Coordinates of C-alpha atoms and ligand atoms in Angstrom, one line a residue:
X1 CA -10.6 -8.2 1.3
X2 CA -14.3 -7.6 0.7
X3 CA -16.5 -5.2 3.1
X4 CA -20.0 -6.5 3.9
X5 CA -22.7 -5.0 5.7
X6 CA -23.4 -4.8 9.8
X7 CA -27.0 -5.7 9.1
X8 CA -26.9 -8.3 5.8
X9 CA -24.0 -10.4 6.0
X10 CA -23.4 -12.1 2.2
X11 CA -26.9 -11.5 2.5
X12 CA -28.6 -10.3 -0.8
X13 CA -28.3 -6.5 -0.2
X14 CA -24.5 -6.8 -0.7
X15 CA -22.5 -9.0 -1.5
X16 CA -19.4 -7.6 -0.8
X17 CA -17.8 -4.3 -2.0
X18 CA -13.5 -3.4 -1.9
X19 CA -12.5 -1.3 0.8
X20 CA -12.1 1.8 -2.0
X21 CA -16.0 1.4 -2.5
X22 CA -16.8 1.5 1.4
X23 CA -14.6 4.4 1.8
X24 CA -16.5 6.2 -1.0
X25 CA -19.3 5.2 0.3
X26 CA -19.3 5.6 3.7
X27 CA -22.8 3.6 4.6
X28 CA -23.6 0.1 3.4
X29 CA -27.2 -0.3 0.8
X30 CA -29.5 -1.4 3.6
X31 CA -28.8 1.3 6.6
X32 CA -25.6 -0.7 8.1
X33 CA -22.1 -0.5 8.7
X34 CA -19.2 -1.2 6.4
X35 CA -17.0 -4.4 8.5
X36 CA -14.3 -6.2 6.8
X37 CA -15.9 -10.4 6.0
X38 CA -12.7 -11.2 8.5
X39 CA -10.4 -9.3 10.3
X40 CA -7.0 -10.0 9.7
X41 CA -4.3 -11.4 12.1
X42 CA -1.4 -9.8 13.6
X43 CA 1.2 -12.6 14.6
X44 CA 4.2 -12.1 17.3
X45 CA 6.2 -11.7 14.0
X46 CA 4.4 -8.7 13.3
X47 CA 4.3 -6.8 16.5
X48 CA 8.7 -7.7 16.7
X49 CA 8.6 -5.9 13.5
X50 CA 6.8 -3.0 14.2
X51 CA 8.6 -2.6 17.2
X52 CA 11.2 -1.4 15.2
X53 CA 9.4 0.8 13.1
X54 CA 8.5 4.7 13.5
X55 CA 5.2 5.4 13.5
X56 CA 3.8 6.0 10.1
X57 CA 6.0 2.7 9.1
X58 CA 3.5 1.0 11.4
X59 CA -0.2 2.6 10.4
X60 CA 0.9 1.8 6.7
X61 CA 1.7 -1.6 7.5
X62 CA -1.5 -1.9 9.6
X63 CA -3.7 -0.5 7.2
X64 CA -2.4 -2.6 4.5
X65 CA -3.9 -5.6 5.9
X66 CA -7.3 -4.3 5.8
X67 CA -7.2 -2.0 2.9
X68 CA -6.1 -5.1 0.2
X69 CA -7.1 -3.1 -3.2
X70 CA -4.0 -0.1 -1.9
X71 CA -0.7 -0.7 -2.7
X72 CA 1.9 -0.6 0.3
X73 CA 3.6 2.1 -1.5
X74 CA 0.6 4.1 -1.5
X75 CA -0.3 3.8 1.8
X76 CA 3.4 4.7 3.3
X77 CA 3.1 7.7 1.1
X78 CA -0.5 8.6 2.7
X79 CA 1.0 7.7 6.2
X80 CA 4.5 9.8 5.5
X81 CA 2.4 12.8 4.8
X82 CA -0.3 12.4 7.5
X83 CA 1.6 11.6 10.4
X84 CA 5.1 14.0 9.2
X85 CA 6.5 15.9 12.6
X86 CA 5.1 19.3 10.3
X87 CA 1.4 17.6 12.0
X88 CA 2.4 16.2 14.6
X89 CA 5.2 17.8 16.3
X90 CA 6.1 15.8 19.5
X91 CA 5.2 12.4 17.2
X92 CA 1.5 11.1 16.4
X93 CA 0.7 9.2 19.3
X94 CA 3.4 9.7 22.3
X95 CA 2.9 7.4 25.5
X96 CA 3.5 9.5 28.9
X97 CA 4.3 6.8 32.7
X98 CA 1.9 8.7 35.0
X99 CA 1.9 5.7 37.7
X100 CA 3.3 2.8 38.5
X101 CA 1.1 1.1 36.3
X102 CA -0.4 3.7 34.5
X103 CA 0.3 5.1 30.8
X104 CA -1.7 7.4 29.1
X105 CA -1.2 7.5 25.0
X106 CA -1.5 11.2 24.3
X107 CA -3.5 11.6 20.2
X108 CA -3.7 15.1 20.7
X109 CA -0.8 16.3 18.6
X110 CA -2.5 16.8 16.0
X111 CA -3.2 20.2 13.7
X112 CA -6.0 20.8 15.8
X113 CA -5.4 19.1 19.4
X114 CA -8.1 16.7 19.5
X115 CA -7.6 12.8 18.5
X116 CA -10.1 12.7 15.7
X117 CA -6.8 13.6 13.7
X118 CA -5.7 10.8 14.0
X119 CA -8.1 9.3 11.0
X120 CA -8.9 12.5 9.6
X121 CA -5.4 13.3 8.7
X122 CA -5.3 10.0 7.1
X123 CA -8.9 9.1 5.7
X124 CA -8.7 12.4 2.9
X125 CA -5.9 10.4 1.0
X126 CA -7.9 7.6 1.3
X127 CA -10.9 8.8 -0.3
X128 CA -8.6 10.8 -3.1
X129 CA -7.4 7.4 -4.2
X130 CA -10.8 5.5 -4.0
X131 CA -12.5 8.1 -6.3
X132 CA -9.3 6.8 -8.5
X133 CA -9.8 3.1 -7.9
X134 CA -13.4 3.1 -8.2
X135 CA -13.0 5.0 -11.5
X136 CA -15.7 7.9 -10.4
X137 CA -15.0 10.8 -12.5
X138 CA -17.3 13.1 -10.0
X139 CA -15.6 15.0 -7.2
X140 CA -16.7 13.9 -3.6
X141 CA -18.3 16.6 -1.7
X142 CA -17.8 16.2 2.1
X143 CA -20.7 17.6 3.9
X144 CA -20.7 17.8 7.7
X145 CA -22.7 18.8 10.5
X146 CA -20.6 19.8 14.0
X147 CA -20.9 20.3 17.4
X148 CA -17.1 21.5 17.6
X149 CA -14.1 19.0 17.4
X150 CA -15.3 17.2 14.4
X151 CA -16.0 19.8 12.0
X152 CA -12.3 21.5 12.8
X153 CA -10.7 18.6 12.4
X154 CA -12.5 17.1 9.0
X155 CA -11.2 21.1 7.9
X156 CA -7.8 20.4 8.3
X157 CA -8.2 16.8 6.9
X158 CA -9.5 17.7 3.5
X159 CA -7.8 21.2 3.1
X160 CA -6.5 21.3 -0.4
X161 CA -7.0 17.1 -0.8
X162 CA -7.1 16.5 -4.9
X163 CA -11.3 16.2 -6.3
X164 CA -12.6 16.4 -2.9
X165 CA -14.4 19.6 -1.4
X166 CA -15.8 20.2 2.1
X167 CA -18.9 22.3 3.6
X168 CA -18.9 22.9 7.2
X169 CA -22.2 23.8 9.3
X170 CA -22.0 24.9 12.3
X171 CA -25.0 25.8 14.5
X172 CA -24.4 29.6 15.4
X173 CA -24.8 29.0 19.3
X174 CA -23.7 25.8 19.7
X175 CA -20.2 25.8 19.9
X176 CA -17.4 27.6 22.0
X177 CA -16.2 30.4 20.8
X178 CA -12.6 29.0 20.5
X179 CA -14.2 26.2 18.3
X180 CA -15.9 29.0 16.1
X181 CA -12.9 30.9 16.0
X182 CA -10.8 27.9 14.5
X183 CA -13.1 27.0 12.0
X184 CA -14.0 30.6 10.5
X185 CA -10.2 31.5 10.3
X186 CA -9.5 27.4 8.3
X187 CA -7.4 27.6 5.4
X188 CA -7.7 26.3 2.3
X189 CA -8.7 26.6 -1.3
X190 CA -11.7 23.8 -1.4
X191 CA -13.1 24.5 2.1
X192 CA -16.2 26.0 3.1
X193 CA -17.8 27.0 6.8
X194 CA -21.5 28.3 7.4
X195 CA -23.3 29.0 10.6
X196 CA -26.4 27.8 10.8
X197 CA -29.0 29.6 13.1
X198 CA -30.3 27.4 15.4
X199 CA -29.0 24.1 17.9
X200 CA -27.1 21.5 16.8
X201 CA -30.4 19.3 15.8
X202 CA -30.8 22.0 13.4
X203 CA -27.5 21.6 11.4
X204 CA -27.7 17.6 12.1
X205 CA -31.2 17.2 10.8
X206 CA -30.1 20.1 7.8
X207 CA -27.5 18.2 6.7
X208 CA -29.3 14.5 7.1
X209 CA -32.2 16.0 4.5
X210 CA -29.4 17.1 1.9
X211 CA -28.4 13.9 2.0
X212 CA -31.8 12.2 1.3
X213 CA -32.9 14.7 -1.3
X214 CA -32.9 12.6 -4.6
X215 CA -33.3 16.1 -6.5
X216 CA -30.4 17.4 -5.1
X217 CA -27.9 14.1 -5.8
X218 CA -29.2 15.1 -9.5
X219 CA -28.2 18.6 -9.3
X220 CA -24.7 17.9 -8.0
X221 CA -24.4 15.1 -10.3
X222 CA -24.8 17.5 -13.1
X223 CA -22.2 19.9 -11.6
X224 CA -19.8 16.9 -11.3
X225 CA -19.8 16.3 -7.7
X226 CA -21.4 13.2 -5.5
X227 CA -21.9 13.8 -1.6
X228 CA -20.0 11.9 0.9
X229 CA -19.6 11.8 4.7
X230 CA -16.8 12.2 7.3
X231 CA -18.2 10.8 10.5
X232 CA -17.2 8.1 12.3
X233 CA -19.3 5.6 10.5
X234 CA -16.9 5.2 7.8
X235 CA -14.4 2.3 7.9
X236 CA -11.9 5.0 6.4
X237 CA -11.9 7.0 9.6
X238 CA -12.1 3.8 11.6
X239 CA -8.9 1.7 10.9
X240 CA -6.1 4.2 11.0
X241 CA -7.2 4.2 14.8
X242 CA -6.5 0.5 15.3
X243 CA -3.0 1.4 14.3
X244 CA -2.5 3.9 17.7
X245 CA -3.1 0.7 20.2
X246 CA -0.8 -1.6 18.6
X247 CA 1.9 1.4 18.2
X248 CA 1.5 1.9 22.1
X249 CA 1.8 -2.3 22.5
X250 CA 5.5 -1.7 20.7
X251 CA 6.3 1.4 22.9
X252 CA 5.6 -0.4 26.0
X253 CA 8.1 -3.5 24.7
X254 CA 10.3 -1.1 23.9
X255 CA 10.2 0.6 27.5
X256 CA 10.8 -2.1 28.9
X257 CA 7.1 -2.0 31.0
X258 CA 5.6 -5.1 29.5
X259 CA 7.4 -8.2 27.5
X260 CA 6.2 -9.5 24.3
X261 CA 2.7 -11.3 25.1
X262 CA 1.9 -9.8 28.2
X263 CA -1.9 -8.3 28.7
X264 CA -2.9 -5.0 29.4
X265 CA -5.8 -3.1 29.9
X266 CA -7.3 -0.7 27.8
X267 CA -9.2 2.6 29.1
X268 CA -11.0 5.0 26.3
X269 CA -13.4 8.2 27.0
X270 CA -16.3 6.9 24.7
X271 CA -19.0 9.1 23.1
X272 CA -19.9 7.5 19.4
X273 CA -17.7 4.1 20.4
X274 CA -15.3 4.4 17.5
X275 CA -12.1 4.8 19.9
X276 CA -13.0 2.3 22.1
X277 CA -13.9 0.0 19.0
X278 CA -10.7 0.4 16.9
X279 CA -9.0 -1.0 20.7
X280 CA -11.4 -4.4 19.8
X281 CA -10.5 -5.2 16.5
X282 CA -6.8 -4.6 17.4
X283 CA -7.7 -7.2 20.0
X284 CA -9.3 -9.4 18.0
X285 CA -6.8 -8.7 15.4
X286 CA -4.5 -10.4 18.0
X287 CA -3.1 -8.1 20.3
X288 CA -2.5 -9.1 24.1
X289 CA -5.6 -7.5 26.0
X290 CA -7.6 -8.7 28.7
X291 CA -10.1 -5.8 29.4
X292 CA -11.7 -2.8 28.6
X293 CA -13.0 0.0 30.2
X294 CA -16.0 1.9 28.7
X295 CA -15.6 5.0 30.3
X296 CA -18.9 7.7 30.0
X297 CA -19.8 11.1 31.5
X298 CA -22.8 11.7 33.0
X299 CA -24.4 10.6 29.8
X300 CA -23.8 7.1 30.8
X301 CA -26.3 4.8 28.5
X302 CA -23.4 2.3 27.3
X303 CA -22.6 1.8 31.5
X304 CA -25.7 0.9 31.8
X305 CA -26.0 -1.4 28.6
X306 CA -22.6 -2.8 30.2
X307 CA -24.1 -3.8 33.2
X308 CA -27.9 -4.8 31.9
X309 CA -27.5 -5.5 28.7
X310 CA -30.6 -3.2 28.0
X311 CA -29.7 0.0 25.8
X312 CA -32.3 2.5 26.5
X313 CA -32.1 6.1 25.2
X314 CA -35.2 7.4 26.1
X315 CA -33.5 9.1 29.0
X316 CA -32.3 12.6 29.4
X317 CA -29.6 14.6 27.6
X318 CA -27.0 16.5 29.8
X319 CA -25.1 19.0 28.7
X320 CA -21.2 18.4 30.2
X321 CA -17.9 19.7 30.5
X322 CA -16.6 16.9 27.9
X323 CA -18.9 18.1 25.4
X324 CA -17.0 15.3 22.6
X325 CA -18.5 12.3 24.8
X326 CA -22.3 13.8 25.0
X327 CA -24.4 11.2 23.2
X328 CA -27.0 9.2 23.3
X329 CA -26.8 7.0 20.2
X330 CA -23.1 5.7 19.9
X331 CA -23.9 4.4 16.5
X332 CA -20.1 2.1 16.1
X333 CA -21.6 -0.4 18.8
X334 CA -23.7 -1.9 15.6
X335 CA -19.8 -3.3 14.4
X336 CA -19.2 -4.9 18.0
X337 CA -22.6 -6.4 18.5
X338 CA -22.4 -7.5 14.8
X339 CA -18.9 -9.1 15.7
X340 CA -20.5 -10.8 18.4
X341 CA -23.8 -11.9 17.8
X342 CA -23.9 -11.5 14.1
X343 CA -26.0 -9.8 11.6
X344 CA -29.8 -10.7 11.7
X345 CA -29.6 -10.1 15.4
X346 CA -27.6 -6.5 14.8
X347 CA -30.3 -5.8 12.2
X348 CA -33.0 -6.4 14.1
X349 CA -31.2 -4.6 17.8
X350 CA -30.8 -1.7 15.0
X351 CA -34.7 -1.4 14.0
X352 CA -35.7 -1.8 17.5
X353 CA -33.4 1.1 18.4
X354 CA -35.2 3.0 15.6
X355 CA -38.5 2.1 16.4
X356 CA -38.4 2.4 20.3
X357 CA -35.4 4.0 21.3
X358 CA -34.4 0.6 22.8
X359 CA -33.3 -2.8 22.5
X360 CA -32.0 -5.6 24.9
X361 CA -29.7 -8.3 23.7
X362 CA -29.3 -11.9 24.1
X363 CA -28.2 -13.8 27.0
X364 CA -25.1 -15.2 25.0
X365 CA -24.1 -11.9 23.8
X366 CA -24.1 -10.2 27.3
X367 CA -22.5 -12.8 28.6
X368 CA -19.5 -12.2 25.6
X369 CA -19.5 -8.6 26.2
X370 CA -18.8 -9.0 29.9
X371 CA -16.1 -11.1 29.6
X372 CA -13.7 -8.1 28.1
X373 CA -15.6 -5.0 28.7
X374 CA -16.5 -3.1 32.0
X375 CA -18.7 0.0 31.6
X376 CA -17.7 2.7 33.8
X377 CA -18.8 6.8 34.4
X378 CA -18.1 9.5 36.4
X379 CA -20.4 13.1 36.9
X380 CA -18.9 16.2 36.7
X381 CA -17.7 17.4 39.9
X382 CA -15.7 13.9 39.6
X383 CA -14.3 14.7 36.7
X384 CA -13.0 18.2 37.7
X385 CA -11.7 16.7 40.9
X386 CA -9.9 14.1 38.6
X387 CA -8.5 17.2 37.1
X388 CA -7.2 18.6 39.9
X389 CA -5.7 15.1 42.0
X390 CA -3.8 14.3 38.6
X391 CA -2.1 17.4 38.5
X392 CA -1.3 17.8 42.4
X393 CA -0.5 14.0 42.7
X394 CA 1.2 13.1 39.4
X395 CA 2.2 16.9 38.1
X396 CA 0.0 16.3 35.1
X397 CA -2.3 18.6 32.9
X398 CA -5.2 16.7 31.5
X399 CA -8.7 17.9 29.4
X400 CA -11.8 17.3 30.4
X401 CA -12.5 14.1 28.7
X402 CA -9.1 12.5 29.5
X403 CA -9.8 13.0 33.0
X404 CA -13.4 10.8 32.6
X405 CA -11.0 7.9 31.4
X406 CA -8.3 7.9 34.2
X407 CA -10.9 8.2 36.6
X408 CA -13.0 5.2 35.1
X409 CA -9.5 3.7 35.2
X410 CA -8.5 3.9 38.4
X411 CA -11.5 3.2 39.5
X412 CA -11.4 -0.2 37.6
X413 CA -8.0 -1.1 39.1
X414 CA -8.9 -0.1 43.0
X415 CA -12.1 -2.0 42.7
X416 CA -11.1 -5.7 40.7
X417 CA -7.2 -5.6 41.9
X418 CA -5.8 -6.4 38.3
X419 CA -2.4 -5.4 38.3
X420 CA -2.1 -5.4 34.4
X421 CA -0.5 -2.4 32.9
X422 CA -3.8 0.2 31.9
X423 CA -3.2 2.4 29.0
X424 CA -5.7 5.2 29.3
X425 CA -6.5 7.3 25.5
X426 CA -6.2 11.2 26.2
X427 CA -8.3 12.2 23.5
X428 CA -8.0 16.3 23.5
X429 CA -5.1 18.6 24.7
X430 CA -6.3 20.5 28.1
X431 CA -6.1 23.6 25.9
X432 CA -8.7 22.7 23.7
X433 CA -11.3 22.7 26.8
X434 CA -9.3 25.5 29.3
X435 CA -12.3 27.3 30.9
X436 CA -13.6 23.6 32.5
X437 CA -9.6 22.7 33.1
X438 CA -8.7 26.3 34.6
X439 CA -11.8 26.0 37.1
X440 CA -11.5 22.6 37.9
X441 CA -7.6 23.3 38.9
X442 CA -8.1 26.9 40.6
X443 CA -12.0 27.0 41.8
X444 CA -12.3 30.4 39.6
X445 CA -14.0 31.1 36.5
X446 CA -11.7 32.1 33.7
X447 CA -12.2 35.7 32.4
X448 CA -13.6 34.3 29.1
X449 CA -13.0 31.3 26.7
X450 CA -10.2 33.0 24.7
X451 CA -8.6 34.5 27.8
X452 CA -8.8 30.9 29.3
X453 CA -5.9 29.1 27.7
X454 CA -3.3 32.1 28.6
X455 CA -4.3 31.7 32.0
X456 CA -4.1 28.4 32.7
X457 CA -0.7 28.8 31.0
X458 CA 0.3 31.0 33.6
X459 CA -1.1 28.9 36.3
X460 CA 0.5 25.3 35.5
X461 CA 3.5 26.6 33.3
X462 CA 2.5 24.2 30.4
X463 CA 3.2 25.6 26.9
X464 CA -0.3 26.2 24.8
X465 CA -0.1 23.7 21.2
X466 CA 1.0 25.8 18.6
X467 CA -2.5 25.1 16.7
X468 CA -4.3 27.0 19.4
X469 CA -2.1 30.3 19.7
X470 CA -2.9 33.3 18.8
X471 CA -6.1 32.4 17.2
X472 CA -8.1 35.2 17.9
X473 CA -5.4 37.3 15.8
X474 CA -5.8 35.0 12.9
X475 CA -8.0 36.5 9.8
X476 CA -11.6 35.5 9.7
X477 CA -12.2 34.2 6.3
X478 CA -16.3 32.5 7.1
X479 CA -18.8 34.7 8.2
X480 CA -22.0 33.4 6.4
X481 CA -24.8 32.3 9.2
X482 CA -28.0 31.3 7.5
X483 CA -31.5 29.8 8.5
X484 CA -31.7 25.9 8.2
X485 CA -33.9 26.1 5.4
X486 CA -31.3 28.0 3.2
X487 CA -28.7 24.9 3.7
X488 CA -29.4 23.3 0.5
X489 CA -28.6 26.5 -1.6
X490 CA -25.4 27.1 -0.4
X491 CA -24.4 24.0 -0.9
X492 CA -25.4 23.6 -4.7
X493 CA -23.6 27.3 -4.3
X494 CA -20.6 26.3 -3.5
X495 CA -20.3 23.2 -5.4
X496 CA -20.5 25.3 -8.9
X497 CA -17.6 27.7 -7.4
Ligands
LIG1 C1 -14.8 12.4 19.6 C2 -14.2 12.5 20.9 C3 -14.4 11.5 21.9 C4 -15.2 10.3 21.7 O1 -14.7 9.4 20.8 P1 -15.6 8.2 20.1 O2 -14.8 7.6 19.1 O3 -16.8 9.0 19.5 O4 -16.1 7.3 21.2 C5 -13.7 11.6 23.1 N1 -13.0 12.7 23.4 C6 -12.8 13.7 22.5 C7 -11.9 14.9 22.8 C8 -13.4 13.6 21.2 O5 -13.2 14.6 20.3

C-alpha cells in the first residue's frame, strides 16, 4: 500500500512512498499529510475474528492492513510489547456501562494516564523498523515541543527504542507542575528534557526553526543522526488509534449491548482532530457508525466549522481546564477534508488557512460532513458540573476532558432522540488533571497541584494510577532551562553524546 499526499494526490510532488518512508518521514514533500491511496476494508469476517482476539492480537491485525511493507510477525511482536499488562495494567483500552445506553472506552491505562499512549507506545517500534526498511544508516532524532501530555508521553514511547533519540522542550511556565515533575524525573538512556524560558510559542516556534535550518540537518547528518517528529501528523501515531474503535465494536458484541452490524455513535473530546479522525477511517474502513460527535471546550472553532462550514481562527485563545483540547488549528482535519472533497480543494482550503487564518468549503462537502458529524461544545462551568452530575448520578470519576465529551454526548442524545448505543473516548485518567476534578467535585481549591491527587483520593475513594504516585519522591534527573535562542546548541549537544 503506497502513502500519497493530502495536498498532491498522484500528483507530481509524490508519487507514492511505503508506509516505512511516511513513518520516517512524518510530512509529505509539498507541506501535506501522509493518507493511505485507499483505505482498506474490514468485512463482517473480520470483526467475528477479532471478537475473539485479546487486544494486541487485534491492533496487529489492524495495522497490518495499512502498514503492507511489515510483516504480521513483526507487528504482533510491536503490539505484544506495547500493549503487555506491564503498560497497561487493567488492559489497553477497557469499556466501562455508565448508562443505559452509554459506554465510555477508558485509553488512559497507559505509562502515563493520558490516551496519546495509545500510538506512542506503538509508533517507536514502528519507526525502529522503518529506519531498517528504508535502509537509513542515520539514527532518527525525535525532537518535540510540549505543552504537557505529549512531551511525557513521546518520553516513555521512545525510552531506550534501538537508533532513535529524543529531546524534550518544555516552556518553563507553561506546564503544571505534575507535568514538569513527570518529565524531569523520565527514565531512560537516549532521552533528553530542557526547559525553555518563555510560553509555549517559544518552544513551538524553537523547535519549528531547528527543523527548517538546512545548516543544522548538515551538522547532524555528519554526527549520524536525521531529525524526525512525534506529533499527531504522522500516519505512525495515527493508525494504532483506529485499532481502539473497532476493539470497543468487539467488546460491545461480546457484551451482549449491540449484535453484529448494529450502529452506534461515536463521541471524542477533540483538540488537533486525530482521535476523532482515527473513529472515520475505522468507519470508512467499514465499521457500523452512524454519527459523530465533535465535542470542543470553549475553544470551539471545529463547532462552528460543523455548523457553517466556515473555519475561522482569527478568534481568541482561552485558556481552559482541558488544557489537551486548547487549539485553534486542528491540523488532522486536512485528511478528512481530503477524504471528502479531495486534494486540489484540501490544498487550496490549506493555503487559505495559511494566508488568512480562514477558509470556507464547498457546498457538496458541508453537505458530506453533516451527514455523519455533529459539532458540539461546552464552557467551563459546564464541564465542571459534568464532573460533578457523573459522579453523583452514575458514581463515576472523570477528567476534565472526558467530561467535555459525555456532556457533548448527552447533549446529542437529549436533543435528536437517537437511541443508538454512544461510546464516549475518555482520553486522560482524572488524576492527571486533579486540582480542576477536586474543585469541580467539592467547590474548594486543592492545597496545591501535587497535594491534589491525594485529596481527591481521599474524597471519592478511587485508587491514584500507579504512574502518578509518589512522583514528587522520584529523583530529578533534567534540570537544564535555557533561553530559546540556545535551543539549537543543545541539541547538536546532545546528539554527539
Ligand atoms: C491530546 C488530547 C486530546 C485531543 O486529542 P486530538 O487527537 O488532538 O483531538 C484530548 N484529551 C486529552 C487528555 C489529550 O491528551
Amino acid at each position: 500500500m503506497k502513502y500519497i499526499s493530502t495536498r498532491s494526490a498522484g500528483g507530481a510532488a509524490e508519487s507514492g512512498v511505503s508506509a516505512a518512508q511516511a513513518i520516517k518521514q512524518g510530512l509529505a514533500g509539498d507541506g501535506g499529510l501522509f493518507m493511505p491511496e485507499e483505505l482498506p476494508e474490514l468485512s463482517e469476517d473480520d470483526l467475528i475474528k477479532l471478537c475473539k482476539l485479546p487486544y494486541y492480537e487485534r491492533a496487529a491485525f489492524v495495522i497490518a492492513k495499512f502498514l503492507s511493507d511489515y510483516t504480521h510477525d513483526e507487528l504482533l511482536e510491536d503490539c505484544r510489547e506495547a500493549y503487555s499488562d506491564a503498560r497497561f495494567p487493567g488492559g489497553p483500552a477497557p469499556l466501562k456501562n455508565i448508562s443505559s445506553n452509554i459506554d465510555v472506552l477508558e485509553l488512559w491505562h497507559g505509562p502515563t494516564a493520558a490516551f496519546k499512549d495509545m500510538a506512542l507506545q506503538v509508533m517507536p517500534r514502528l519507526l525502529s523498523r522503518a529506519l531498517a526498511k528504508t535502509g537509513e544508516k542515520r539514527d532518527a532524532y525525535i525532537l518535540v515541543a510540549t505543552s504537557g501530555d505529549t512531551g511525557k508521553a513521546a518520553l516513555e514511547g521512545y525510552r531506550d527504542v534501538d537508533r532513535v533519540k529524543i529531546m524534550v522542550f518544555y516552556p518553563v511556565s507553561g506546564v503544571s507542575t505534575i507535568q514538569k515533575l513527570q518529565m524531569a524525573t523520565q527514565e531512560g538512556s537516549n532521552v533528553n528534557v530542557c526547559a525553555v524560558s518563555g510560553n509555549f510559542d517559544d518552544a513551538q516556534n524553537g523547535v519549528k526553526r531547528i527543523f527548517a535550518d538546512r545548516d543544522a540537518a548538515a551538522k547532524l547528518d555528519a554526527q549520524g543522526c536525521f531529525l524526525s517528529s512525534a506529533n499527531s501528523i504522522n500516519w505512525g501515531r495515527l493508525v494504532p488509534q483506529v485499532v481502539y474503535y473497532i476493539s470497543a465494536y468487539c467488546d460491545m458484541i461480546n457484551n451482549g449491548t449491540i449484535i453484529l452490524g448494529d450502529e452506534i455513535n461515536i463521541a471524542v473530546p477533540t483538540g488537533n482532530f486525530g482521535n476523532i479522525f482515527a473513529a472515520y477511517i475505522a468507519y470508512a474502513m467499514g465499521l457500523p457508525v452512524h454519527r459523530f460527535v465533535c465535542a470542543s471546550n470553549r475553544n470551539n472553532i471545529l463547532t462552528n466549522f460543523f455548523e457553517t462550514g466556515i473555519y475561522d481562527r482569527n478568534r481568541m485563545f482561552y485558556t481552559t481546564m482541558s488544557p489537551s483540547m486548547d487549539i485553534l488549528i486542528s491540523s488532522n482535519l486536512e485528511r478528512l477534508l481530503y477524504l471528502i472533497g479531495g486534494s486540489e480543494r484540501t490544498a487550496l482550503y490549506m493555503k487559505q488557512l495559511s494566508e488568512t487564518g480562514l477558509y470556507a468549503v464547498d457546498s457538496d462537502i458541508r453537505e458530506q460532513l453533516e451527514l455523519k458529524f455533529s459539532g458540539a461544545f461546552c464552557d467551563e462551568s459546564e464541564t465542571a458540573l459534568t464532573i460533578k452530575m457523573i459522579y453523583e448520578n452514575y458514581n463515576y470519576l472523570i477528567d476534565t476532558h472526558t467530561a467535555v465529551g459525555l456532556n457533548c454526548a448527552m447533549r446529542y442524545n437529549a436533543i435528536s432522540g437517537d437511541k443508538r448505543r454512544m461510546l464516549v473516548v475518555s482520553t486522560a485518567s482524572p488524576y492527571k488533571f486533579a486540582s480542576s476534578v477536586y474543585a469541580a467535585l467539592t467547590g474548594n481549591t486543592a492545597d496545591d497541584d501535587i497535594a491534589a491527587p491525594g485529596m481527591l483520593a481521599e474524597y471519592t475513594g478511587v485508587e491514584i494510577p500507579a504512574p502518578l504516585r509518589g512522583i514528587e519522591d522520584r529523583p530529578i534527573r533534567f534540570r537544564t532551562v535555557i533561553e530559546p535562542a540556545d535551543m539549537l546548541r543543545e541539541v547538536l549537544t546532545n546528539a554527539s553524546e
